[in-house]
PDB file of C-alpha atoms and ligand atoms in Angstrom:
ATOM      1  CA  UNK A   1       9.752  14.974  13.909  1.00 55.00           C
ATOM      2  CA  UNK A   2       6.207  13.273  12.732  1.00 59.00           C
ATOM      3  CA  UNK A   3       4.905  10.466  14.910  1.00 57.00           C
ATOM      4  CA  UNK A   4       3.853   7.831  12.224  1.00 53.00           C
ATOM      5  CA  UNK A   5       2.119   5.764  15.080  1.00 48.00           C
ATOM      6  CA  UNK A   6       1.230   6.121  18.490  1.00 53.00           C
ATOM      7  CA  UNK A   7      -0.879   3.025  19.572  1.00 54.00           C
ATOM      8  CA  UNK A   8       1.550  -0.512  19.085  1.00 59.00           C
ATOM      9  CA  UNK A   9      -1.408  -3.173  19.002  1.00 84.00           C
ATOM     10  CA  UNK A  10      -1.759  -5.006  16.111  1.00 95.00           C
ATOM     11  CA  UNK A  11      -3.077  -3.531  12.888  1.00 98.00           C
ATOM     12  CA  UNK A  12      -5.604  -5.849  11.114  1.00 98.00           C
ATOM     13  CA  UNK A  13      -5.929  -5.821   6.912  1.00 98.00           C
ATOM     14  CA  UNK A  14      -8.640  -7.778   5.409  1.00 98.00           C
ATOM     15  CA  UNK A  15      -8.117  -7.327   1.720  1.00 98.00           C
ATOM     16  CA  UNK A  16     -11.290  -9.080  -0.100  1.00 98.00           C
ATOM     17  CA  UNK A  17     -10.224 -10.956  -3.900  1.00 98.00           C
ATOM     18  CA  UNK A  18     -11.523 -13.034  -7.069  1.00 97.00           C
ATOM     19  CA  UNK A  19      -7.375 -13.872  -7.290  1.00 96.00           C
ATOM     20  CA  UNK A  20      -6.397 -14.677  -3.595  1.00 97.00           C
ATOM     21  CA  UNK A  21      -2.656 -16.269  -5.105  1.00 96.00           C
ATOM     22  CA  UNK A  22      -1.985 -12.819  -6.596  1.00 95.00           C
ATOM     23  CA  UNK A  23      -1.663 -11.503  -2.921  1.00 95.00           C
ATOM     24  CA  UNK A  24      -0.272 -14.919  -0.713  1.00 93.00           C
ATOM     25  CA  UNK A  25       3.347 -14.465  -2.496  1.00 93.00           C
ATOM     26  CA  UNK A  26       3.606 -10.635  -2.607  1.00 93.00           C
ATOM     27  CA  UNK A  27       2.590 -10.247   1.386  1.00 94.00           C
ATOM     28  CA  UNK A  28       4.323 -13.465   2.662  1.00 93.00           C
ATOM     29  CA  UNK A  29       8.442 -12.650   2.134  1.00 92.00           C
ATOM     30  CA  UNK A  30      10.902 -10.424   3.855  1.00 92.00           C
ATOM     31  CA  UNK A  31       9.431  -7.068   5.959  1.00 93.00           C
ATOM     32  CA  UNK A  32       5.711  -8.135   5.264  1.00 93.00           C
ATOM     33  CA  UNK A  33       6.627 -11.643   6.745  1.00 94.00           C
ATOM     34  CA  UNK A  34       8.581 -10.189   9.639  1.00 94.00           C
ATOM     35  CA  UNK A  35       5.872  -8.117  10.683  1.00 95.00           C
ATOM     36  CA  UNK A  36       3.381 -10.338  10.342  1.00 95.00           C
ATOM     37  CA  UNK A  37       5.570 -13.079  12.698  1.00 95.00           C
ATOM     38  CA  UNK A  38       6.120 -10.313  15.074  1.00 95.00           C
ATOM     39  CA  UNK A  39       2.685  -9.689  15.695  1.00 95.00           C
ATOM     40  CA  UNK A  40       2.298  -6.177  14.378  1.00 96.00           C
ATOM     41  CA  UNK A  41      -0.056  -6.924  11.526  1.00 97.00           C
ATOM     42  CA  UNK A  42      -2.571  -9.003  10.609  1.00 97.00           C
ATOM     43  CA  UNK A  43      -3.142  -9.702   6.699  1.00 97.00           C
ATOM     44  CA  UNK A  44      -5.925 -11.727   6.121  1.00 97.00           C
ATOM     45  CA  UNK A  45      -6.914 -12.751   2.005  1.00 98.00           C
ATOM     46  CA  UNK A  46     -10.147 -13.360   1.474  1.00 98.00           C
ATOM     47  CA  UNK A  47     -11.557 -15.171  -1.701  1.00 98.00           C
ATOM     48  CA  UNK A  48     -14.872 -14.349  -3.090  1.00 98.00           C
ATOM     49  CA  UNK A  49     -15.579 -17.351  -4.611  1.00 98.00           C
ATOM     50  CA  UNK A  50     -17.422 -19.461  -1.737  1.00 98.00           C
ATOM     51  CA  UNK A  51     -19.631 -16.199  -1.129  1.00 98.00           C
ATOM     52  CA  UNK A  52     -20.696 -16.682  -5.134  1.00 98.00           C
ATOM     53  CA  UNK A  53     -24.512 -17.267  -5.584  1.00 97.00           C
ATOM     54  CA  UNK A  54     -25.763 -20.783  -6.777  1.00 96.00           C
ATOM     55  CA  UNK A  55     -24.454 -24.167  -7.151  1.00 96.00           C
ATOM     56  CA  UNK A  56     -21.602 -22.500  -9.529  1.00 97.00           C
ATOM     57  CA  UNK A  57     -21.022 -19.929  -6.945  1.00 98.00           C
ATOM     58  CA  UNK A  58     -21.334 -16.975  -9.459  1.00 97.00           C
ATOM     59  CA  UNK A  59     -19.973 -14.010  -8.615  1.00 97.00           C
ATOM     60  CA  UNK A  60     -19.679 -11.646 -11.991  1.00 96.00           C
ATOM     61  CA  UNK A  61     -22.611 -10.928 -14.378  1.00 95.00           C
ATOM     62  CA  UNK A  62     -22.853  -9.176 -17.359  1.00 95.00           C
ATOM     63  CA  UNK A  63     -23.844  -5.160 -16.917  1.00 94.00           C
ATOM     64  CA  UNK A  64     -26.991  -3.319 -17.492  1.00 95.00           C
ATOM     65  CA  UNK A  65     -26.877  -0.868 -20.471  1.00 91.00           C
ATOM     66  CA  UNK A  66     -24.696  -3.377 -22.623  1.00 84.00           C
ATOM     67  CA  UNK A  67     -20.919  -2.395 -22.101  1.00 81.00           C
ATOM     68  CA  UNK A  68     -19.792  -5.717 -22.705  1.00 79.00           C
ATOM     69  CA  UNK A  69     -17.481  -6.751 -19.504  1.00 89.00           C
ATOM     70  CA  UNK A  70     -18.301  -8.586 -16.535  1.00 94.00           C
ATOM     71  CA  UNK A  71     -19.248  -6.881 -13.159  1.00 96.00           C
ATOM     72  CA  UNK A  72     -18.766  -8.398  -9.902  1.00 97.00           C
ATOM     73  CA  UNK A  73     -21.730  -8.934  -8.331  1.00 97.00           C
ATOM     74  CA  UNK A  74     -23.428  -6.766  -5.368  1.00 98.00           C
ATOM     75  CA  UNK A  75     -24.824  -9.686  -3.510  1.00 98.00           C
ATOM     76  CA  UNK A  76     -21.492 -11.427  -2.876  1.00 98.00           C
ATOM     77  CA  UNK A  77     -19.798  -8.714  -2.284  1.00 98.00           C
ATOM     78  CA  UNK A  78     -22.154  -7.369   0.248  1.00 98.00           C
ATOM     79  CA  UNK A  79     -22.526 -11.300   1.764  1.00 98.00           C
ATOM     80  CA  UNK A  80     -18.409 -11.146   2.166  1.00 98.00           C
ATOM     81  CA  UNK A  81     -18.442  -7.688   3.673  1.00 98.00           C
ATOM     82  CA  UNK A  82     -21.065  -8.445   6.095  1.00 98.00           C
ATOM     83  CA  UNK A  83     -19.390 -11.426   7.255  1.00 98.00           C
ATOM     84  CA  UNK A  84     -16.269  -9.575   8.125  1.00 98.00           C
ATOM     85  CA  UNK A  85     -18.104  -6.500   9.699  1.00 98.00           C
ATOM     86  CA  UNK A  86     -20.314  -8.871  12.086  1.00 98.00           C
ATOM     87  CA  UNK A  87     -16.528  -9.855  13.798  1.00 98.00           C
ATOM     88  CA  UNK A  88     -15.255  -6.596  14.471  1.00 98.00           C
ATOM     89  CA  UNK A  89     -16.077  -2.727  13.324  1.00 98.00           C
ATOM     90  CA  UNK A  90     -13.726  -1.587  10.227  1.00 98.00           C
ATOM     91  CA  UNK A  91     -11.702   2.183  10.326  1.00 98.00           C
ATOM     92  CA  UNK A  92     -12.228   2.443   6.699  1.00 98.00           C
ATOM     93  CA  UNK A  93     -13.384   0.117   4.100  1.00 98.00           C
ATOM     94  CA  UNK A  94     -11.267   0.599   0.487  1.00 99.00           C
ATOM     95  CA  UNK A  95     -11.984  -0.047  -2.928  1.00 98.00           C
ATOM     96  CA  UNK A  96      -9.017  -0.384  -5.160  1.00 98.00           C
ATOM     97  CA  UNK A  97     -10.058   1.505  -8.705  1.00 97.00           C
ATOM     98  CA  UNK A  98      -7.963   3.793 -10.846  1.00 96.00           C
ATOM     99  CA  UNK A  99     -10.373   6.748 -10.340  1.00 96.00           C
ATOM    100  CA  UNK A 100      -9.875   6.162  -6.707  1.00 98.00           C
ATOM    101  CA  UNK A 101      -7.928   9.025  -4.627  1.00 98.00           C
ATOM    102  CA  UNK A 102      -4.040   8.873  -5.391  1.00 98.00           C
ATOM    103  CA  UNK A 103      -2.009   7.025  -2.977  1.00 98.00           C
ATOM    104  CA  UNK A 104       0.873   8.853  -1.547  1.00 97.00           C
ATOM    105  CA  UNK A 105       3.042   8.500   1.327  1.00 96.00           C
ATOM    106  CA  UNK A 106       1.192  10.596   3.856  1.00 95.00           C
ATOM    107  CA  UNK A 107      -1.973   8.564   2.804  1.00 98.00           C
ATOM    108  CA  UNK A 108       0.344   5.275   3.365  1.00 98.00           C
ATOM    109  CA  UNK A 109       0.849   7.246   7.224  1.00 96.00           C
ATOM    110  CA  UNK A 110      -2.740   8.030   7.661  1.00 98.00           C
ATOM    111  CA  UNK A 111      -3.334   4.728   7.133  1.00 98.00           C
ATOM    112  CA  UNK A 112      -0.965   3.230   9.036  1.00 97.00           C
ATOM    113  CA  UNK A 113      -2.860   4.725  12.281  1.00 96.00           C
ATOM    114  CA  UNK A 114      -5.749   2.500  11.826  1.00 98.00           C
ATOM    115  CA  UNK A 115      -6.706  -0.587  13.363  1.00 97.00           C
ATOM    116  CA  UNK A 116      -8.599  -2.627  11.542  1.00 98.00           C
ATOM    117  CA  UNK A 117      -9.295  -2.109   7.350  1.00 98.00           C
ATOM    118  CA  UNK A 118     -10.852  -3.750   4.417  1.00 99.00           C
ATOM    119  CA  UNK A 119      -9.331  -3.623   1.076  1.00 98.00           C
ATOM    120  CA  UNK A 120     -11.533  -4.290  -1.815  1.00 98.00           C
ATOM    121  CA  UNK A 121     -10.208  -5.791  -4.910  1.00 98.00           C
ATOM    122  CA  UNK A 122     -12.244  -5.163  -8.224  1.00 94.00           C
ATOM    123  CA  UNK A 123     -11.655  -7.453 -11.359  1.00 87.00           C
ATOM    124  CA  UNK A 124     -12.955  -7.743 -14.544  1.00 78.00           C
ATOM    125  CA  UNK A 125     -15.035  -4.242 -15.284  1.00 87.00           C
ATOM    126  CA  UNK A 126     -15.545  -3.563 -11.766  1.00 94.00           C
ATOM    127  CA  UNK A 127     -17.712  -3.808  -8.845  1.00 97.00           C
ATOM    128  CA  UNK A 128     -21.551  -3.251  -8.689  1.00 97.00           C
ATOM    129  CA  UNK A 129     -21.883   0.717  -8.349  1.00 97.00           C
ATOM    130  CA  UNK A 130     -24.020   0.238  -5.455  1.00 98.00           C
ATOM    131  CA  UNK A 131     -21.301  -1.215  -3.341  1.00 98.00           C
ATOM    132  CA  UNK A 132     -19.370   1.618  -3.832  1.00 98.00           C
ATOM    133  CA  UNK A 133     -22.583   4.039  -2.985  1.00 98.00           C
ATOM    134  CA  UNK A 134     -23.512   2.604   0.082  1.00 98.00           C
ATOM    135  CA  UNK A 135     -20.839   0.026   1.739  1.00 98.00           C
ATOM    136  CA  UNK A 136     -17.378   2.075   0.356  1.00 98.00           C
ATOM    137  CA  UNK A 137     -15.631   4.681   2.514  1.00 98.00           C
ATOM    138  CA  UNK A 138     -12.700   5.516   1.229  1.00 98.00           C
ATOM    139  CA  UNK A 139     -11.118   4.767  -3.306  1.00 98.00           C
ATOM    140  CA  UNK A 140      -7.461   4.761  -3.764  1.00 98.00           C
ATOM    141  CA  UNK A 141      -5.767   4.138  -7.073  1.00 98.00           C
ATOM    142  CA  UNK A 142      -1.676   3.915  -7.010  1.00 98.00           C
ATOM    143  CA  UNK A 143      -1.272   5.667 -10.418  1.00 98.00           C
ATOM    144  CA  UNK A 144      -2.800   7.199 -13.618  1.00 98.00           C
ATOM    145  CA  UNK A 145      -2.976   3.917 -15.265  1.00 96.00           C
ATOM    146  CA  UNK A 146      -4.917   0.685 -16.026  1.00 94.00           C
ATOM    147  CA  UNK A 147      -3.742  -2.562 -14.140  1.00 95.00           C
ATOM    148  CA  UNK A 148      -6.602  -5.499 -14.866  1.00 93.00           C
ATOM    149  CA  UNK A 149      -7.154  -5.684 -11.131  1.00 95.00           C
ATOM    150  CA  UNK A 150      -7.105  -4.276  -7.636  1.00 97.00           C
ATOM    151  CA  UNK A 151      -4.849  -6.917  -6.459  1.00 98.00           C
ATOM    152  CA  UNK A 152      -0.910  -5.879  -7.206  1.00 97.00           C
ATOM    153  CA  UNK A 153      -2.269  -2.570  -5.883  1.00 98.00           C
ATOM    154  CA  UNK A 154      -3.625  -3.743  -2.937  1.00 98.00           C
ATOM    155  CA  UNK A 155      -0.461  -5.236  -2.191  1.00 98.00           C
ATOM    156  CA  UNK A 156       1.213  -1.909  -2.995  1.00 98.00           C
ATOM    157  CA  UNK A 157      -0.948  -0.290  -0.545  1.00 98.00           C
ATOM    158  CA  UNK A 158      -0.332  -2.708   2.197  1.00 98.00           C
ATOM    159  CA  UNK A 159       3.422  -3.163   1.523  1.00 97.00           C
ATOM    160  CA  UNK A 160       3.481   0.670   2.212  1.00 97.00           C
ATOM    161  CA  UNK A 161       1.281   1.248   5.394  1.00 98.00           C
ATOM    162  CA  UNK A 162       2.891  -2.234   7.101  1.00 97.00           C
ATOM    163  CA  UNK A 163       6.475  -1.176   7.040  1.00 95.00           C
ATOM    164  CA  UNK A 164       5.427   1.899   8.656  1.00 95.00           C
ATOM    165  CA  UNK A 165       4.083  -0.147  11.591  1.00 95.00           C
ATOM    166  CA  UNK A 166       6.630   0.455  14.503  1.00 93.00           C
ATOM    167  CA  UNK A 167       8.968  -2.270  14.847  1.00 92.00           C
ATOM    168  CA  UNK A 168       8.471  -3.215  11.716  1.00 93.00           C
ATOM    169  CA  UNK A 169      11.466  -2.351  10.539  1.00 91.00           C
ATOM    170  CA  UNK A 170      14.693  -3.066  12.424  1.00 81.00           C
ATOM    171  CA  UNK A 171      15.698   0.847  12.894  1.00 73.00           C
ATOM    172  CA  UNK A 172      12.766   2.538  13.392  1.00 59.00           C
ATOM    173  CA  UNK A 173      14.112   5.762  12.404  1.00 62.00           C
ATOM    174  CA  UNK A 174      14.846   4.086   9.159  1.00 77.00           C
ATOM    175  CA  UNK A 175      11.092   4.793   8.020  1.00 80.00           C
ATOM    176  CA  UNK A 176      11.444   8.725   9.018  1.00 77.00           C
ATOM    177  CA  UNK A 177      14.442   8.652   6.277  1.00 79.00           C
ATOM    178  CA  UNK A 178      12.552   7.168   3.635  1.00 84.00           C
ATOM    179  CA  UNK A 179      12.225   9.353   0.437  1.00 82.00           C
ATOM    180  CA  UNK A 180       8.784  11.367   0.780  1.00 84.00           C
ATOM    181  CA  UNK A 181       8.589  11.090   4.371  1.00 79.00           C
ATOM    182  CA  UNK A 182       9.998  14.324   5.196  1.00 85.00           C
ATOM    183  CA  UNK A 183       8.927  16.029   1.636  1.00 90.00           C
ATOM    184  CA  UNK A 184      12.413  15.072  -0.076  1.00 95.00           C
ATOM    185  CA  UNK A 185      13.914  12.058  -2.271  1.00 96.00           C
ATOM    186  CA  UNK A 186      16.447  10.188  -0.380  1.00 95.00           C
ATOM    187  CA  UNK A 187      20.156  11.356  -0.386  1.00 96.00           C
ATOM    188  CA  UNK A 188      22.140   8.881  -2.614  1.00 97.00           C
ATOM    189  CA  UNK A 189      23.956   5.950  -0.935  1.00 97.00           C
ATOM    190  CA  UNK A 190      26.715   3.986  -0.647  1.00 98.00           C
ATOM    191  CA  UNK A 191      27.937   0.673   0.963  1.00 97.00           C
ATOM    192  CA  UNK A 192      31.726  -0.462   0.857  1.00 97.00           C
ATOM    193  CA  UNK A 193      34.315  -0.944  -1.236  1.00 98.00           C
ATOM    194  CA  UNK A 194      35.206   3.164  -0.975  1.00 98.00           C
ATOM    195  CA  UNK A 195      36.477   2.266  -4.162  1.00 98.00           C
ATOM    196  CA  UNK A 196      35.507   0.220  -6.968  1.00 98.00           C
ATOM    197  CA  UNK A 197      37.602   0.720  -9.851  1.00 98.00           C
ATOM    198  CA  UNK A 198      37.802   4.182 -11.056  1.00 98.00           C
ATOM    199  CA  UNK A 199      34.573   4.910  -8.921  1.00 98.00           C
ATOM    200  CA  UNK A 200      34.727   6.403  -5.707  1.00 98.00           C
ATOM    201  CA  UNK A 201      32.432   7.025  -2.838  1.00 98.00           C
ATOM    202  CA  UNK A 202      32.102  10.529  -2.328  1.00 98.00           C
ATOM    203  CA  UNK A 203      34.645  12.458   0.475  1.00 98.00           C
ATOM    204  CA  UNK A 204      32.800  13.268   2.854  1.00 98.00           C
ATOM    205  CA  UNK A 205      31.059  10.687   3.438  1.00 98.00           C
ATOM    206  CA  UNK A 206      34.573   8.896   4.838  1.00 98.00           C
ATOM    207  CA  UNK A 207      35.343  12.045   6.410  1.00 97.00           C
ATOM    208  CA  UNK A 208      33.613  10.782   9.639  1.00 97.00           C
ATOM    209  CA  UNK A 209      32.208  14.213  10.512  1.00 98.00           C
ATOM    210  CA  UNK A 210      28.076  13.598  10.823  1.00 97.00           C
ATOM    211  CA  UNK A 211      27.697  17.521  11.007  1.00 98.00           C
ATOM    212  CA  UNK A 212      29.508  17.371   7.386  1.00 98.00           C
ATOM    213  CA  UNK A 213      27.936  13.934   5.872  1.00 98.00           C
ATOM    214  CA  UNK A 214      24.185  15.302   7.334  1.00 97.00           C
ATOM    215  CA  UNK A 215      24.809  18.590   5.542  1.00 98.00           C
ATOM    216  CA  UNK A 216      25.589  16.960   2.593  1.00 98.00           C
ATOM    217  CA  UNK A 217      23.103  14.656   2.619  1.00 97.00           C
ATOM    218  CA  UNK A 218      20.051  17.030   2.769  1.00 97.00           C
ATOM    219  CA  UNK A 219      21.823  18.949   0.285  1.00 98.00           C
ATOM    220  CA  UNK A 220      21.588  16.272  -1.786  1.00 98.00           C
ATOM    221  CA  UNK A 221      18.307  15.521  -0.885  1.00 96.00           C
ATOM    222  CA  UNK A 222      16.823  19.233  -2.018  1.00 97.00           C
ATOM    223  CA  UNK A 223      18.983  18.942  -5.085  1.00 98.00           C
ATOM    224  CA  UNK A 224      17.674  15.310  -6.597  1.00 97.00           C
ATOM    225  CA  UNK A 225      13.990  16.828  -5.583  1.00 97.00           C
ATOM    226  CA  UNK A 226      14.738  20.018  -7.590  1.00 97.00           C
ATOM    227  CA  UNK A 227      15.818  17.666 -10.761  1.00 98.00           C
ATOM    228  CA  UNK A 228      13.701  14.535 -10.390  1.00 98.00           C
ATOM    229  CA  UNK A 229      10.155  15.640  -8.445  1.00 96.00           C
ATOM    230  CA  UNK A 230      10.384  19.619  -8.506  1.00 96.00           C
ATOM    231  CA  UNK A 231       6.400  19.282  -7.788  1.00 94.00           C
ATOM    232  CA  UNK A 232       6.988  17.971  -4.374  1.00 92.00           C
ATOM    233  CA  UNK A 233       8.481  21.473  -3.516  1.00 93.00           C
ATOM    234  CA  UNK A 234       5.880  23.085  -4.645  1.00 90.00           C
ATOM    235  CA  UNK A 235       3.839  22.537  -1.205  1.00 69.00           C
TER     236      UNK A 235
HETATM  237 CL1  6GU B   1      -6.304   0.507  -7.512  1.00 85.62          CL
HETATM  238  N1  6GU B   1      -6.857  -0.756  -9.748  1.00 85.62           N
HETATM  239  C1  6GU B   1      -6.730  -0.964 -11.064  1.00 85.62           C
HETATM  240  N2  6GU B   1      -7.442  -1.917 -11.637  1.00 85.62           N
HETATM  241  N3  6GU B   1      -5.914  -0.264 -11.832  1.00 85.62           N
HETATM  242  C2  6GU B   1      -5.218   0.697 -11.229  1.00 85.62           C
HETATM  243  C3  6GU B   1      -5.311   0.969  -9.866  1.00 85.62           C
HETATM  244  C4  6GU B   1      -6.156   0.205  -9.138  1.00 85.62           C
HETATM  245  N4  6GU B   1      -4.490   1.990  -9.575  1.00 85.62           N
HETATM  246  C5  6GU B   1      -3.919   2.309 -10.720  1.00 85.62           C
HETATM  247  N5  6GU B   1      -4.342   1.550 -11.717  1.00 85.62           N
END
């Protein structure tokens, strides 16, 4: 058994953007909305914009050494962090970048322990390197490849820790089953008709024995690992 969570109060995500309508939709439907009516998170989007310097509110600039590509600026960024760290004190504050650590699901648990955490979207080029130096704690990246900002994977990352918030879901055990969680894909499964044409659920799970179906199902389990994700064996 792994306890995902021990302390229920609320857990807080501040996730800082140039694109703040990328994030409302993903974040606002199903689980994440549930959660967030029930108290057990807090997902705040932040735009960058008004923190921009000047009359235009400028926020990217063009980078030293000539690598064409805009660069989001230090001084908003820091102006936007500061603002949120003079409210409370942050667990961890995150920069979304592909060279970031990968993102896995006992990251998505670690995470899910925390209180209160900033996610940092980059766009364009990047972010300033001396935001990253000096305010950043902790880089995640979902995947070996290039998306043109931090945002769908900030929602990734927050879709992932949130539903591990207990309560969350309706069955808490139903997290605890979830492929990864205990090392394994997911069994495959099945919902009625037992029969659909010439394709049938298989036997035992209608056999009604759960020392049968569980057996079965772990079997399964170690089986679809071995063929689709041998690697997560390996540990
Ligand atoms: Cl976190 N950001 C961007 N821009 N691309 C990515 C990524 C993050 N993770 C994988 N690709």
């Amino acid at each position: 058994m792994v306890f995902l969570q021990m302390i229920h109060a609320t857990m807080r995500i501040d996730i800082i953007t140039v694109l703040p309508d990328l994030l409302v939709s993903p974040l606002g439907h199903s689980i994440m909305q549930r959660a967030q009516n029930k108290g057990l998170a807090k997902v705040f989007v932040h735009d960058l914009r008004p923190f921009g310097k000047g009359n235009y509110r400028q926020i990217d600039d063009y980078g030293f050494g000539g690598d064409a590509g805009m660069i989001l600026m230090v001084e908003p960024l820091y102006n936007i962090i500061s603002s949120l760290q003079r409210e409370r004190s942050y667990d961890e504050l995150i920069y979304l970048t592909p060279d970031g650590e990968l993102f896995d699901q006992p990251m998505a648990n670690r995470l899910s322990c925390l209180q209160n955490i900033i996610l940092l979207c980059g766009h364009y080029k990047g972010i300033d390197h001396r935001i990253r130096e000096h305010l950043i704690t902790k880089e995640i990246s979902i995947g070996d490849y290039v998306l043109s900002g931090g945002e769908l994977a900030a929602a990734v990352v927050t879709d992932a820790v949130v539903r591990l918030l207990p309560g969350v879901l309706s069955d808490e055990t139903s997290a605890l089953s979830d492929s990864f969680q205990d090392g394994l894909l997911a069994p495959p499964i099945y919902s009625r008709p037992a029969q659909f044409r010439e394709w049938k659920v298989p036997e035992v799970l209608l056999s009604g024995n759960p020392k049968l179906i569980k057996a079965w199902q772990e079997e399964q389990a170690v089986e679809r690992t071995k063929k689709l994700r041998p690697r997560l064996l390996d540990g």
